[in-house]
PDB file of N, CA and C in Angstrom:
ATOM      1  N   GLU A   1       0.813  -1.203   0.000  1.00 71.00           N
ATOM      2  CA  GLU A   1       0.000   0.000   0.000  1.00 71.00           C
ATOM      3  C   GLU A   1       0.854   1.264   0.000  1.00 71.00           C
ATOM      4  N   ALA A   2       1.940   1.274   0.762  1.00 73.00           N
ATOM      5  CA  ALA A   2       2.801   2.456   0.826  1.00 73.00           C
ATOM      6  C   ALA A   2       3.441   2.733  -0.529  1.00 73.00           C
ATOM      7  N   ASP A   3       3.863   1.667  -1.223  1.00 70.00           N
ATOM      8  CA  ASP A   3       4.448   1.842  -2.558  1.00 70.00           C
ATOM      9  C   ASP A   3       3.422   2.413  -3.535  1.00 70.00           C
ATOM     10  N   ARG A   4       2.216   1.930  -3.448  1.00 67.00           N
ATOM     11  CA  ARG A   4       1.149   2.407  -4.324  1.00 67.00           C
ATOM     12  C   ARG A   4       0.860   3.888  -4.066  1.00 67.00           C
ATOM     13  N   ALA A   5       0.846   4.285  -2.822  1.00 71.00           N
ATOM     14  CA  ALA A   5       0.614   5.691  -2.472  1.00 71.00           C
ATOM     15  C   ALA A   5       1.750   6.576  -2.973  1.00 71.00           C
ATOM     16  N   ARG A   6       2.978   6.094  -2.848  1.00 69.00           N
ATOM     17  CA  ARG A   6       4.124   6.869  -3.351  1.00 69.00           C
ATOM     18  C   ARG A   6       4.064   7.026  -4.858  1.00 69.00           C
ATOM     19  N   LEU A   7       3.697   5.967  -5.572  1.00 64.00           N
ATOM     20  CA  LEU A   7       3.583   6.047  -7.020  1.00 64.00           C
ATOM     21  C   LEU A   7       2.482   7.011  -7.439  1.00 64.00           C
ATOM     22  N   ALA A   8       1.397   7.040  -6.705  1.00 69.00           N
ATOM     23  CA  ALA A   8       0.286   7.942  -7.025  1.00 69.00           C
ATOM     24  C   ALA A   8       0.703   9.407  -6.887  1.00 69.00           C
ATOM     25  N   ALA A   9       1.688   9.683  -6.063  1.00 74.00           N
ATOM     26  CA  ALA A   9       2.151  11.049  -5.865  1.00 74.00           C
ATOM     27  C   ALA A   9       3.050  11.524  -7.005  1.00 74.00           C
ATOM     28  N   TRP A  10       3.588  10.627  -7.791  1.00 79.00           N
ATOM     29  CA  TRP A  10       4.450  10.994  -8.913  1.00 79.00           C
ATOM     30  C   TRP A  10       3.622  11.538 -10.057  1.00 79.00           C
ATOM     31  N   ARG A  11       4.174  12.491 -10.786  1.00 82.00           N
ATOM     32  CA  ARG A  11       3.545  13.020 -11.992  1.00 82.00           C
ATOM     33  C   ARG A  11       4.442  12.656 -13.171  1.00 82.00           C
ATOM     34  N   LEU A  12       3.890  12.066 -14.189  1.00 86.00           N
ATOM     35  CA  LEU A  12       4.658  11.635 -15.344  1.00 86.00           C
ATOM     36  C   LEU A  12       4.298  12.501 -16.550  1.00 86.00           C
ATOM     37  N   SER A  13       5.318  13.083 -17.167  1.00 91.00           N
ATOM     38  CA  SER A  13       5.088  13.815 -18.411  1.00 91.00           C
ATOM     39  C   SER A  13       5.871  13.141 -19.525  1.00 91.00           C
ATOM     40  N   VAL A  14       5.283  13.152 -20.721  1.00 91.00           N
ATOM     41  CA  VAL A  14       5.888  12.529 -21.886  1.00 91.00           C
ATOM     42  C   VAL A  14       5.841  13.542 -23.019  1.00 91.00           C
ATOM     43  N   GLU A  15       6.951  13.644 -23.756  1.00 93.00           N
ATOM     44  CA  GLU A  15       7.033  14.562 -24.883  1.00 93.00           C
ATOM     45  C   GLU A  15       7.229  13.772 -26.175  1.00 93.00           C
ATOM     46  N   VAL A  16       6.393  14.053 -27.159  1.00 94.00           N
ATOM     47  CA  VAL A  16       6.475  13.387 -28.459  1.00 94.00           C
ATOM     48  C   VAL A  16       6.820  14.447 -29.503  1.00 94.00           C
ATOM     49  N   GLU A  17       8.012  14.344 -30.059  1.00 92.00           N
ATOM     50  CA  GLU A  17       8.451  15.311 -31.065  1.00 92.00           C
ATOM     51  C   GLU A  17       8.500  14.717 -32.465  1.00 92.00           C
ATOM     52  N   LYS A  18       8.923  13.481 -32.574  1.00 92.00           N
ATOM     53  CA  LYS A  18       9.131  12.869 -33.890  1.00 92.00           C
ATOM     54  C   LYS A  18       7.804  12.633 -34.604  1.00 92.00           C
ATOM     55  N   PRO A  19       7.628  13.255 -35.768  1.00 93.00           N
ATOM     56  CA  PRO A  19       6.371  13.094 -36.491  1.00 93.00           C
ATOM     57  C   PRO A  19       6.153  11.696 -37.039  1.00 93.00           C
ATOM     58  N   THR A  20       7.185  10.869 -37.070  1.00 93.00           N
ATOM     59  CA  THR A  20       7.037   9.524 -37.613  1.00 93.00           C
ATOM     60  C   THR A  20       6.366   8.551 -36.650  1.00 93.00           C
ATOM     61  N   PHE A  21       6.207   8.918 -35.377  1.00 93.00           N
ATOM     62  CA  PHE A  21       5.475   8.060 -34.445  1.00 93.00           C
ATOM     63  C   PHE A  21       3.993   8.084 -34.820  1.00 93.00           C
ATOM     64  N   THR A  22       3.408   6.920 -34.987  1.00 93.00           N
ATOM     65  CA  THR A  22       1.992   6.838 -35.341  1.00 93.00           C
ATOM     66  C   THR A  22       1.139   7.186 -34.120  1.00 93.00           C
ATOM     67  N   PRO A  23      -0.115   7.596 -34.350  1.00 92.00           N
ATOM     68  CA  PRO A  23      -0.998   7.842 -33.210  1.00 92.00           C
ATOM     69  C   PRO A  23      -1.125   6.627 -32.291  1.00 92.00           C
ATOM     70  N   GLU A  24      -1.150   5.425 -32.866  1.00 92.00           N
ATOM     71  CA  GLU A  24      -1.272   4.218 -32.038  1.00 92.00           C
ATOM     72  C   GLU A  24      -0.044   4.053 -31.141  1.00 92.00           C
ATOM     73  N   ALA A  25       1.137   4.297 -31.686  1.00 92.00           N
ATOM     74  CA  ALA A  25       2.357   4.191 -30.891  1.00 92.00           C
ATOM     75  C   ALA A  25       2.377   5.255 -29.797  1.00 92.00           C
ATOM     76  N   VAL A  26       1.913   6.443 -30.131  1.00 91.00           N
ATOM     77  CA  VAL A  26       1.884   7.530 -29.156  1.00 91.00           C
ATOM     78  C   VAL A  26       0.903   7.213 -28.030  1.00 91.00           C
ATOM     79  N   LEU A  27      -0.244   6.658 -28.374  1.00 88.00           N
ATOM     80  CA  LEU A  27      -1.223   6.304 -27.344  1.00 88.00           C
ATOM     81  C   LEU A  27      -0.662   5.270 -26.379  1.00 88.00           C
ATOM     82  N   THR A  28       0.087   4.319 -26.893  1.00 87.00           N
ATOM     83  CA  THR A  28       0.721   3.324 -26.023  1.00 87.00           C
ATOM     84  C   THR A  28       1.724   3.992 -25.101  1.00 87.00           C
ATOM     85  N   LEU A  29       2.522   4.885 -25.657  1.00 85.00           N
ATOM     86  CA  LEU A  29       3.527   5.599 -24.880  1.00 85.00           C
ATOM     87  C   LEU A  29       2.896   6.471 -23.796  1.00 85.00           C
ATOM     88  N   LEU A  30       1.768   7.099 -24.112  1.00 84.00           N
ATOM     89  CA  LEU A  30       1.151   8.058 -23.203  1.00 84.00           C
ATOM     90  C   LEU A  30       0.168   7.431 -22.217  1.00 84.00           C
ATOM     91  N   ALA A  31       0.047   6.126 -22.221  1.00 80.00           N
ATOM     92  CA  ALA A  31      -0.976   5.458 -21.419  1.00 80.00           C
ATOM     93  C   ALA A  31      -0.956   5.848 -19.943  1.00 80.00           C
ATOM     94  N   GLY A  32       0.197   6.060 -19.371  1.00 79.00           N
ATOM     95  CA  GLY A  32       0.254   6.396 -17.955  1.00 79.00           C
ATOM     96  C   GLY A  32       0.622   7.837 -17.680  1.00 79.00           C
ATOM     97  N   ALA A  33       0.609   8.666 -18.707  1.00 85.00           N
ATOM     98  CA  ALA A  33       1.073  10.050 -18.543  1.00 85.00           C
ATOM     99  C   ALA A  33       0.031  10.928 -17.859  1.00 85.00           C
ATOM    100  N   ASP A  34       0.522  11.871 -17.081  1.00 86.00           N
ATOM    101  CA  ASP A  34      -0.320  12.906 -16.486  1.00 86.00           C
ATOM    102  C   ASP A  34      -0.310  14.159 -17.353  1.00 86.00           C
ATOM    103  N   VAL A  35       0.806  14.381 -18.038  1.00 91.00           N
ATOM    104  CA  VAL A  35       0.962  15.507 -18.952  1.00 91.00           C
ATOM    105  C   VAL A  35       1.569  14.971 -20.237  1.00 91.00           C
ATOM    106  N   ALA A  36       0.956  15.311 -21.374  1.00 92.00           N
ATOM    107  CA  ALA A  36       1.435  14.855 -22.676  1.00 92.00           C
ATOM    108  C   ALA A  36       1.742  16.065 -23.549  1.00 92.00           C
ATOM    109  N   PHE A  37       2.979  16.143 -24.022  1.00 95.00           N
ATOM    110  CA  PHE A  37       3.404  17.199 -24.930  1.00 95.00           C
ATOM    111  C   PHE A  37       3.584  16.602 -26.315  1.00 95.00           C
ATOM    112  N   VAL A  38       2.975  17.204 -27.323  1.00 95.00           N
ATOM    113  CA  VAL A  38       3.199  16.782 -28.699  1.00 95.00           C
ATOM    114  C   VAL A  38       3.669  17.993 -29.499  1.00 95.00           C
ATOM    115  N   SER A  39       4.525  17.754 -30.470  1.00 96.00           N
ATOM    116  CA  SER A  39       5.086  18.848 -31.263  1.00 96.00           C
ATOM    117  C   SER A  39       4.140  19.263 -32.391  1.00 96.00           C
ATOM    118  N   ARG A  40       4.342  20.476 -32.870  1.00 93.00           N
ATOM    119  CA  ARG A  40       3.601  20.979 -34.021  1.00 93.00           C
ATOM    120  C   ARG A  40       3.793  20.044 -35.213  1.00 93.00           C
ATOM    121  N   GLU A  41       5.030  19.604 -35.418  1.00 94.00           N
ATOM    122  CA  GLU A  41       5.331  18.719 -36.533  1.00 94.00           C
ATOM    123  C   GLU A  41       4.555  17.411 -36.426  1.00 94.00           C
ATOM    124  N   TRP A  42       4.431  16.890 -35.194  1.00 95.00           N
ATOM    125  CA  TRP A  42       3.677  15.657 -35.008  1.00 95.00           C
ATOM    126  C   TRP A  42       2.210  15.877 -35.366  1.00 95.00           C
ATOM    127  N   VAL A  43       1.647  16.985 -34.920  1.00 92.00           N
ATOM    128  CA  VAL A  43       0.245  17.291 -35.231  1.00 92.00           C
ATOM    129  C   VAL A  43       0.043  17.421 -36.733  1.00 92.00           C
ATOM    130  N   LEU A  44       0.909  18.175 -37.394  1.00 90.00           N
ATOM    131  CA  LEU A  44       0.763  18.367 -38.837  1.00 90.00           C
ATOM    132  C   LEU A  44       0.836  17.046 -39.606  1.00 90.00           C
ATOM    133  N   ARG A  45       1.686  16.150 -39.157  1.00 92.00           N
ATOM    134  CA  ARG A  45       1.847  14.871 -39.860  1.00 92.00           C
ATOM    135  C   ARG A  45       0.728  13.885 -39.537  1.00 92.00           C
ATOM    136  N   ASN A  46       0.161  13.948 -38.323  1.00 92.00           N
ATOM    137  CA  ASN A  46      -0.775  12.913 -37.875  1.00 92.00           C
ATOM    138  C   ASN A  46      -2.212  13.364 -37.711  1.00 92.00           C
ATOM    139  N   ALA A  47      -2.506  14.619 -37.965  1.00 89.00           N
ATOM    140  CA  ALA A  47      -3.882  15.114 -37.817  1.00 89.00           C
ATOM    141  C   ALA A  47      -4.859  14.335 -38.687  1.00 89.00           C
ATOM    142  N   ALA A  48      -4.468  14.038 -39.914  1.00 87.00           N
ATOM    143  CA  ALA A  48      -5.366  13.317 -40.822  1.00 87.00           C
ATOM    144  C   ALA A  48      -5.752  11.950 -40.264  1.00 87.00           C
ATOM    145  N   ALA A  49      -4.802  11.258 -39.657  1.00 90.00           N
ATOM    146  CA  ALA A  49      -5.092   9.934 -39.088  1.00 90.00           C
ATOM    147  C   ALA A  49      -6.060  10.032 -37.917  1.00 90.00           C
ATOM    148  N   LEU A  50      -5.994  11.133 -37.183  1.00 90.00           N
ATOM    149  CA  LEU A  50      -6.858  11.308 -36.014  1.00 90.00           C
ATOM    150  C   LEU A  50      -8.186  11.971 -36.344  1.00 90.00           C
ATOM    151  N   LEU A  51      -8.193  12.834 -37.356  1.00 87.00           N
ATOM    152  CA  LEU A  51      -9.392  13.626 -37.657  1.00 87.00           C
ATOM    153  C   LEU A  51     -10.129  13.179 -38.911  1.00 87.00           C
ATOM    154  N   GLY A  52      -9.497  12.345 -39.721  1.00 82.00           N
ATOM    155  CA  GLY A  52     -10.118  11.893 -40.956  1.00 82.00           C
ATOM    156  C   GLY A  52      -9.498  12.557 -42.169  1.00 82.00           C
ATOM    157  N   GLY A  53      -9.743  11.988 -43.325  1.00 70.00           N
ATOM    158  CA  GLY A  53      -9.126  12.434 -44.566  1.00 70.00           C
ATOM    159  C   GLY A  53      -9.449  13.856 -44.971  1.00 70.00           C
ATOM    160  N   GLU A  54     -10.678  14.314 -44.701  1.00 67.00           N
ATOM    161  CA  GLU A  54     -11.061  15.676 -45.074  1.00 67.00           C
ATOM    162  C   GLU A  54     -10.179  16.695 -44.358  1.00 67.00           C
ATOM    163  N   ALA A  55      -9.832  16.401 -43.142  1.00 62.00           N
ATOM    164  CA  ALA A  55      -8.968  17.305 -42.380  1.00 62.00           C
ATOM    165  C   ALA A  55      -7.597  17.436 -43.028  1.00 62.00           C
ATOM    166  N   ALA A  56      -7.137  16.378 -43.660  1.00 56.00           N
ATOM    167  CA  ALA A  56      -5.817  16.403 -44.297  1.00 56.00           C
ATOM    168  C   ALA A  56      -5.766  17.458 -45.383  1.00 56.00           C
ATOM    169  N   SER A  57      -6.804  17.538 -46.200  1.00 59.00           N
ATOM    170  CA  SER A  57      -6.792  18.536 -47.262  1.00 59.00           C
ATOM    171  C   SER A  57      -6.950  19.942 -46.699  1.00 59.00           C
ATOM    172  N   ARG A  58      -7.761  20.099 -45.667  1.00 62.00           N
ATOM    173  CA  ARG A  58      -7.940  21.423 -45.073  1.00 62.00           C
ATOM    174  C   ARG A  58      -6.700  21.877 -44.325  1.00 62.00           C
ATOM    175  N   GLN A  59      -5.956  20.933 -43.735  1.00 57.00           N
ATOM    176  CA  GLN A  59      -4.771  21.329 -42.973  1.00 57.00           C
ATOM    177  C   GLN A  59      -3.697  21.878 -43.886  1.00 57.00           C
ATOM    178  N   ARG A  60      -3.696  21.480 -45.143  1.00 52.00           N
ATOM    179  CA  ARG A  60      -2.694  22.000 -46.072  1.00 52.00           C
ATOM    180  C   ARG A  60      -2.975  23.461 -46.410  1.00 52.00           C
ATOM    181  N   GLN A  61      -4.227  23.870 -46.320  1.00 56.00           N
ATOM    182  CA  GLN A  61      -4.620  25.224 -46.675  1.00 56.00           C
ATOM    183  C   GLN A  61      -4.630  26.163 -45.474  1.00 56.00           C
ATOM    184  N   THR A  62      -4.975  25.663 -44.335  1.00 57.00           N
ATOM    185  CA  THR A  62      -5.104  26.503 -43.140  1.00 57.00           C
ATOM    186  C   THR A  62      -4.816  25.684 -41.907  1.00 57.00           C
ATOM    187  N   GLU A  63      -4.478  26.343 -40.842  1.00 58.00           N
ATOM    188  CA  GLU A  63      -4.242  25.645 -39.581  1.00 58.00           C
ATOM    189  C   GLU A  63      -5.516  25.598 -38.745  1.00 58.00           C
ATOM    190  N   ARG A  64      -6.641  26.049 -39.297  1.00 59.00           N
ATOM    191  CA  ARG A  64      -7.892  26.040 -38.549  1.00 59.00           C
ATOM    192  C   ARG A  64      -8.837  24.973 -39.096  1.00 59.00           C
ATOM    193  N   LEU A  65      -9.569  24.368 -38.207  1.00 53.00           N
ATOM    194  CA  LEU A  65     -10.623  23.425 -38.565  1.00 53.00           C
ATOM    195  C   LEU A  65     -11.895  23.894 -37.878  1.00 53.00           C
ATOM    196  N   ASP A  66     -12.919  24.175 -38.663  1.00 57.00           N
ATOM    197  CA  ASP A  66     -14.197  24.639 -38.126  1.00 57.00           C
ATOM    198  C   ASP A  66     -13.985  25.797 -37.156  1.00 57.00           C
ATOM    199  N   ASP A  67     -14.308  25.596 -35.892  1.00 63.00           N
ATOM    200  CA  ASP A  67     -14.249  26.693 -34.923  1.00 63.00           C
ATOM    201  C   ASP A  67     -13.009  26.653 -34.036  1.00 63.00           C
ATOM    202  N   CYS A  68     -12.040  25.795 -34.336  1.00 76.00           N
ATOM    203  CA  CYS A  68     -10.867  25.729 -33.466  1.00 76.00           C
ATOM    204  C   CYS A  68      -9.597  25.496 -34.275  1.00 76.00           C
ATOM    205  N   HIS A  69      -8.496  25.715 -33.635  1.00 84.00           N
ATOM    206  CA  HIS A  69      -7.187  25.521 -34.259  1.00 84.00           C
ATOM    207  C   HIS A  69      -6.939  24.029 -34.460  1.00 84.00           C
ATOM    208  N   LEU A  70      -6.170  23.705 -35.492  1.00 86.00           N
ATOM    209  CA  LEU A  70      -5.837  22.315 -35.791  1.00 86.00           C
ATOM    210  C   LEU A  70      -5.218  21.608 -34.586  1.00 86.00           C
ATOM    211  N   ALA A  71      -4.388  22.313 -33.833  1.00 90.00           N
ATOM    212  CA  ALA A  71      -3.756  21.702 -32.658  1.00 90.00           C
ATOM    213  C   ALA A  71      -4.797  21.252 -31.638  1.00 90.00           C
ATOM    214  N   ILE A  72      -5.783  22.093 -31.364  1.00 89.00           N
ATOM    215  CA  ILE A  72      -6.826  21.743 -30.388  1.00 89.00           C
ATOM    216  C   ILE A  72      -7.659  20.572 -30.893  1.00 89.00           C
ATOM    217  N   ALA A  73      -8.060  20.616 -32.166  1.00 88.00           N
ATOM    218  CA  ALA A  73      -8.850  19.516 -32.726  1.00 88.00           C
ATOM    219  C   ALA A  73      -8.094  18.197 -32.633  1.00 88.00           C
ATOM    220  N   THR A  74      -6.794  18.239 -32.923  1.00 89.00           N
ATOM    221  CA  THR A  74      -5.983  17.018 -32.882  1.00 89.00           C
ATOM    222  C   THR A  74      -5.783  16.552 -31.449  1.00 89.00           C
ATOM    223  N   LEU A  75      -5.535  17.477 -30.523  1.00 92.00           N
ATOM    224  CA  LEU A  75      -5.399  17.091 -29.113  1.00 92.00           C
ATOM    225  C   LEU A  75      -6.686  16.480 -28.587  1.00 92.00           C
ATOM    226  N   ARG A  76      -7.832  17.047 -28.962  1.00 89.00           N
ATOM    227  CA  ARG A  76      -9.119  16.475 -28.538  1.00 89.00           C
ATOM    228  C   ARG A  76      -9.280  15.048 -29.052  1.00 89.00           C
ATOM    229  N   ALA A  77      -8.931  14.836 -30.317  1.00 90.00           N
ATOM    230  CA  ALA A  77      -9.055  13.496 -30.900  1.00 90.00           C
ATOM    231  C   ALA A  77      -8.101  12.518 -30.227  1.00 90.00           C
ATOM    232  N   LEU A  78      -6.883  12.958 -29.971  1.00 89.00           N
ATOM    233  CA  LEU A  78      -5.902  12.102 -29.305  1.00 89.00           C
ATOM    234  C   LEU A  78      -6.362  11.777 -27.887  1.00 89.00           C
ATOM    235  N   ALA A  79      -6.860  12.777 -27.172  1.00 88.00           N
ATOM    236  CA  ALA A  79      -7.366  12.553 -25.809  1.00 88.00           C
ATOM    237  C   ALA A  79      -8.554  11.595 -25.820  1.00 88.00           C
ATOM    238  N   GLY A  80      -9.431  11.754 -26.789  1.00 86.00           N
ATOM    239  CA  GLY A  80     -10.586  10.866 -26.891  1.00 86.00           C
ATOM    240  C   GLY A  80     -10.183   9.422 -27.137  1.00 86.00           C
ATOM    241  N   ARG A  81      -9.226   9.229 -28.016  1.00 84.00           N
ATOM    242  CA  ARG A  81      -8.733   7.862 -28.266  1.00 84.00           C
ATOM    243  C   ARG A  81      -8.022   7.304 -27.042  1.00 84.00           C
ATOM    244  N   SER A  82      -7.319   8.148 -26.344  1.00 82.00           N
ATOM    245  CA  SER A  82      -6.629   7.719 -25.127  1.00 82.00           C
ATOM    246  C   SER A  82      -7.629   7.239 -24.089  1.00 82.00           C
ATOM    247  N   LEU A  83      -8.702   7.979 -23.919  1.00 69.00           N
ATOM    248  CA  LEU A  83      -9.743   7.596 -22.958  1.00 69.00           C
ATOM    249  C   LEU A  83     -10.410   6.293 -23.378  1.00 69.00           C
ATOM    250  N   ALA A  84     -10.697   6.167 -24.664  1.00 61.00           N
ATOM    251  CA  ALA A  84     -11.341   4.952 -25.150  1.00 61.00           C
ATOM    252  C   ALA A  84     -10.436   3.739 -24.966  1.00 61.00           C
ATOM    253  N   ALA A  85      -9.143   3.927 -25.216  1.00 56.00           N
ATOM    254  CA  ALA A  85      -8.197   2.822 -25.064  1.00 56.00           C
ATOM    255  C   ALA A  85      -8.027   2.434 -23.606  1.00 56.00           C
ATOM    256  N   ALA A  86      -8.041   3.425 -22.738  1.00 60.00           N
ATOM    257  CA  ALA A  86      -7.803   3.159 -21.316  1.00 60.00           C
ATOM    258  C   ALA A  86      -9.053   2.703 -20.588  1.00 60.00           C
ATOM    259  N   LYS A  87     -10.230   3.002 -21.151  1.00 51.00           N
ATOM    260  CA  LYS A  87     -11.500   2.661 -20.508  1.00 51.00           C
ATOM    261  C   LYS A  87     -11.563   3.204 -19.086  1.00 51.00           C
ATOM    262  N   ARG A  88     -11.046   4.425 -18.924  1.00 48.00           N
ATOM    263  CA  ARG A  88     -11.090   5.055 -17.602  1.00 48.00           C
ATOM    264  C   ARG A  88     -11.219   6.556 -17.796  1.00 48.00           C
ATOM    265  N   GLY A  89     -11.742   7.212 -16.804  1.00 48.00           N
ATOM    266  CA  GLY A  89     -11.747   8.665 -16.851  1.00 48.00           C
ATOM    267  C   GLY A  89     -10.340   9.157 -16.580  1.00 48.00           C
ATOM    268  N   SER A  90      -9.941  10.222 -17.242  1.00 50.00           N
ATOM    269  CA  SER A  90      -8.606  10.763 -16.986  1.00 50.00           C
ATOM    270  C   SER A  90      -8.682  12.280 -16.958  1.00 50.00           C
ATOM    271  N   ALA A  91      -9.494  12.779 -16.046  1.00 54.00           N
ATOM    272  CA  ALA A  91      -9.707  14.215 -15.943  1.00 54.00           C
ATOM    273  C   ALA A  91      -8.432  14.956 -15.580  1.00 54.00           C
ATOM    274  N   GLY A  92      -7.437  14.253 -15.035  1.00 65.00           N
ATOM    275  CA  GLY A  92      -6.212  14.913 -14.631  1.00 65.00           C
ATOM    276  C   GLY A  92      -5.169  15.055 -15.718  1.00 65.00           C
ATOM    277  N   VAL A  93      -5.396  14.473 -16.895  1.00 80.00           N
ATOM    278  CA  VAL A  93      -4.405  14.543 -17.969  1.00 80.00           C
ATOM    279  C   VAL A  93      -4.429  15.926 -18.605  1.00 80.00           C
ATOM    280  N   THR A  94      -3.247  16.485 -18.812  1.00 90.00           N
ATOM    281  CA  THR A  94      -3.096  17.749 -19.523  1.00 90.00           C
ATOM    282  C   THR A  94      -2.401  17.460 -20.844  1.00 90.00           C
ATOM    283  N   TRP A  95      -2.948  17.973 -21.934  1.00 92.00           N
ATOM    284  CA  TRP A  95      -2.438  17.771 -23.284  1.00 92.00           C
ATOM    285  C   TRP A  95      -1.928  19.108 -23.794  1.00 92.00           C
ATOM    286  N   VAL A  96      -0.692  19.152 -24.289  1.00 95.00           N
ATOM    287  CA  VAL A  96      -0.065  20.409 -24.711  1.00 95.00           C
ATOM    288  C   VAL A  96       0.575  20.238 -26.087  1.00 95.00           C
ATOM    289  N   CYS A  97       0.417  21.273 -26.915  1.00 95.00           N
ATOM    290  CA  CYS A  97       1.077  21.307 -28.218  1.00 95.00           C
ATOM    291  C   CYS A  97       1.664  22.695 -28.420  1.00 95.00           C
ATOM    292  N   ALA A  98       2.992  22.778 -28.518  1.00 93.00           N
ATOM    293  CA  ALA A  98       3.661  24.046 -28.807  1.00 93.00           C
ATOM    294  C   ALA A  98       3.472  24.373 -30.283  1.00 93.00           C
ATOM    295  N   TRP A  99       3.238  25.662 -30.601  1.00 91.00           N
ATOM    296  CA  TRP A  99       2.948  26.034 -31.980  1.00 91.00           C
ATOM    297  C   TRP A  99       3.717  27.285 -32.406  1.00 91.00           C
ATOM    298  N   GLY A 100       5.005  27.285 -32.148  1.00 88.00           N
ATOM    299  CA  GLY A 100       5.865  28.359 -32.628  1.00 88.00           C
ATOM    300  C   GLY A 100       5.439  29.738 -32.164  1.00 88.00           C
ATOM    301  N   ALA A 101       5.296  30.662 -33.114  1.00 86.00           N
ATOM    302  CA  ALA A 101       4.992  32.060 -32.813  1.00 86.00           C
ATOM    303  C   ALA A 101       3.639  32.237 -32.120  1.00 86.00           C
ATOM    304  N   LEU A 102       2.745  31.274 -32.269  1.00 85.00           N
ATOM    305  CA  LEU A 102       1.440  31.372 -31.616  1.00 85.00           C
ATOM    306  C   LEU A 102       1.477  30.942 -30.157  1.00 85.00           C
ATOM    307  N   GLY A 103       2.587  30.410 -29.712  1.00 89.00           N
ATOM    308  CA  GLY A 103       2.677  29.939 -28.332  1.00 89.00           C
ATOM    309  C   GLY A 103       2.365  28.465 -28.237  1.00 89.00           C
ATOM    310  N   ALA A 104       1.435  28.114 -27.377  1.00 93.00           N
ATOM    311  CA  ALA A 104       1.067  26.709 -27.185  1.00 93.00           C
ATOM    312  C   ALA A 104      -0.427  26.590 -26.982  1.00 93.00           C
ATOM    313  N   PHE A 105      -0.942  25.425 -27.313  1.00 93.00           N
ATOM    314  CA  PHE A 105      -2.346  25.100 -27.087  1.00 93.00           C
ATOM    315  C   PHE A 105      -2.387  23.977 -26.066  1.00 93.00           C
ATOM    316  N   ALA A 106      -3.402  23.994 -25.206  1.00 93.00           N
ATOM    317  CA  ALA A 106      -3.481  22.953 -24.178  1.00 93.00           C
ATOM    318  C   ALA A 106      -4.930  22.610 -23.868  1.00 93.00           C
ATOM    319  N   LEU A 107      -5.119  21.381 -23.469  1.00 90.00           N
ATOM    320  CA  LEU A 107      -6.403  20.887 -22.972  1.00 90.00           C
ATOM    321  C   LEU A 107      -6.154  20.252 -21.618  1.00 90.00           C
ATOM    322  N   THR A 108      -7.065  20.463 -20.718  1.00 84.00           N
ATOM    323  CA  THR A 108      -6.981  19.785 -19.432  1.00 84.00           C
ATOM    324  C   THR A 108      -8.390  19.407 -19.007  1.00 84.00           C
ATOM    325  N   GLY A 109      -8.483  18.390 -18.195  1.00 66.00           N
ATOM    326  CA  GLY A 109      -9.800  17.969 -17.713  1.00 66.00           C
ATOM    327  C   GLY A 109     -10.650  17.295 -18.774  1.00 66.00           C
ATOM    328  N   VAL A 110     -10.024  16.684 -19.774  1.00 59.00           N
ATOM    329  CA  VAL A 110     -10.768  15.978 -20.816  1.00 59.00           C
ATOM    330  C   VAL A 110     -11.402  14.747 -20.198  1.00 59.00           C
ATOM    331  N   ARG A 111     -12.695  14.587 -20.394  1.00 51.00           N
ATOM    332  CA  ARG A 111     -13.415  13.450 -19.809  1.00 51.00           C
ATOM    333  C   ARG A 111     -14.012  12.586 -20.898  1.00 51.00           C
ATOM    334  N   ASP A 112     -14.189  11.334 -20.568  1.00 46.00           N
ATOM    335  CA  ASP A 112     -14.824  10.392 -21.491  1.00 46.00           C
ATOM    336  C   ASP A 112     -16.312  10.693 -21.515  1.00 46.00           C
ATOM    337  N   GLU A 113     -16.801  11.059 -22.686  1.00 48.00           N
ATOM    338  CA  GLU A 113     -18.218  11.407 -22.825  1.00 48.00           C
ATOM    339  C   GLU A 113     -19.068  10.197 -23.213  1.00 48.00           C
ATOM    340  N   GLY A 114     -18.420   9.093 -23.560  1.00 44.00           N
ATOM    341  CA  GLY A 114     -19.168   7.960 -24.077  1.00 44.00           C
ATOM    342  C   GLY A 114     -19.437   6.888 -23.097  1.00 44.00           C
TER     343      GLY A 114
END
């Protein structure tokens, strides 16, 4: 019990920079993370896999999708898949994507709606 309590006090952050990591590989890597950082390059390369083919063509023209930035849409999709894969609520996970001159985009408190 003491070991379990000590582990619960740790916070794990994972950073994904390489765009060649597939969303499935990233989800496996991030399974136990409390904070997940993904790079702009990763989002640009993998948004289509997470958001669908139509997003791929729109991402080439603009960094916006509907009412939000591509980074937020991709983080939401990644968080949703993470929740579905884990079959648990993960309201404590923070998702961050740095976006150069625009700063960074982040989501926190993402909950499983399904």
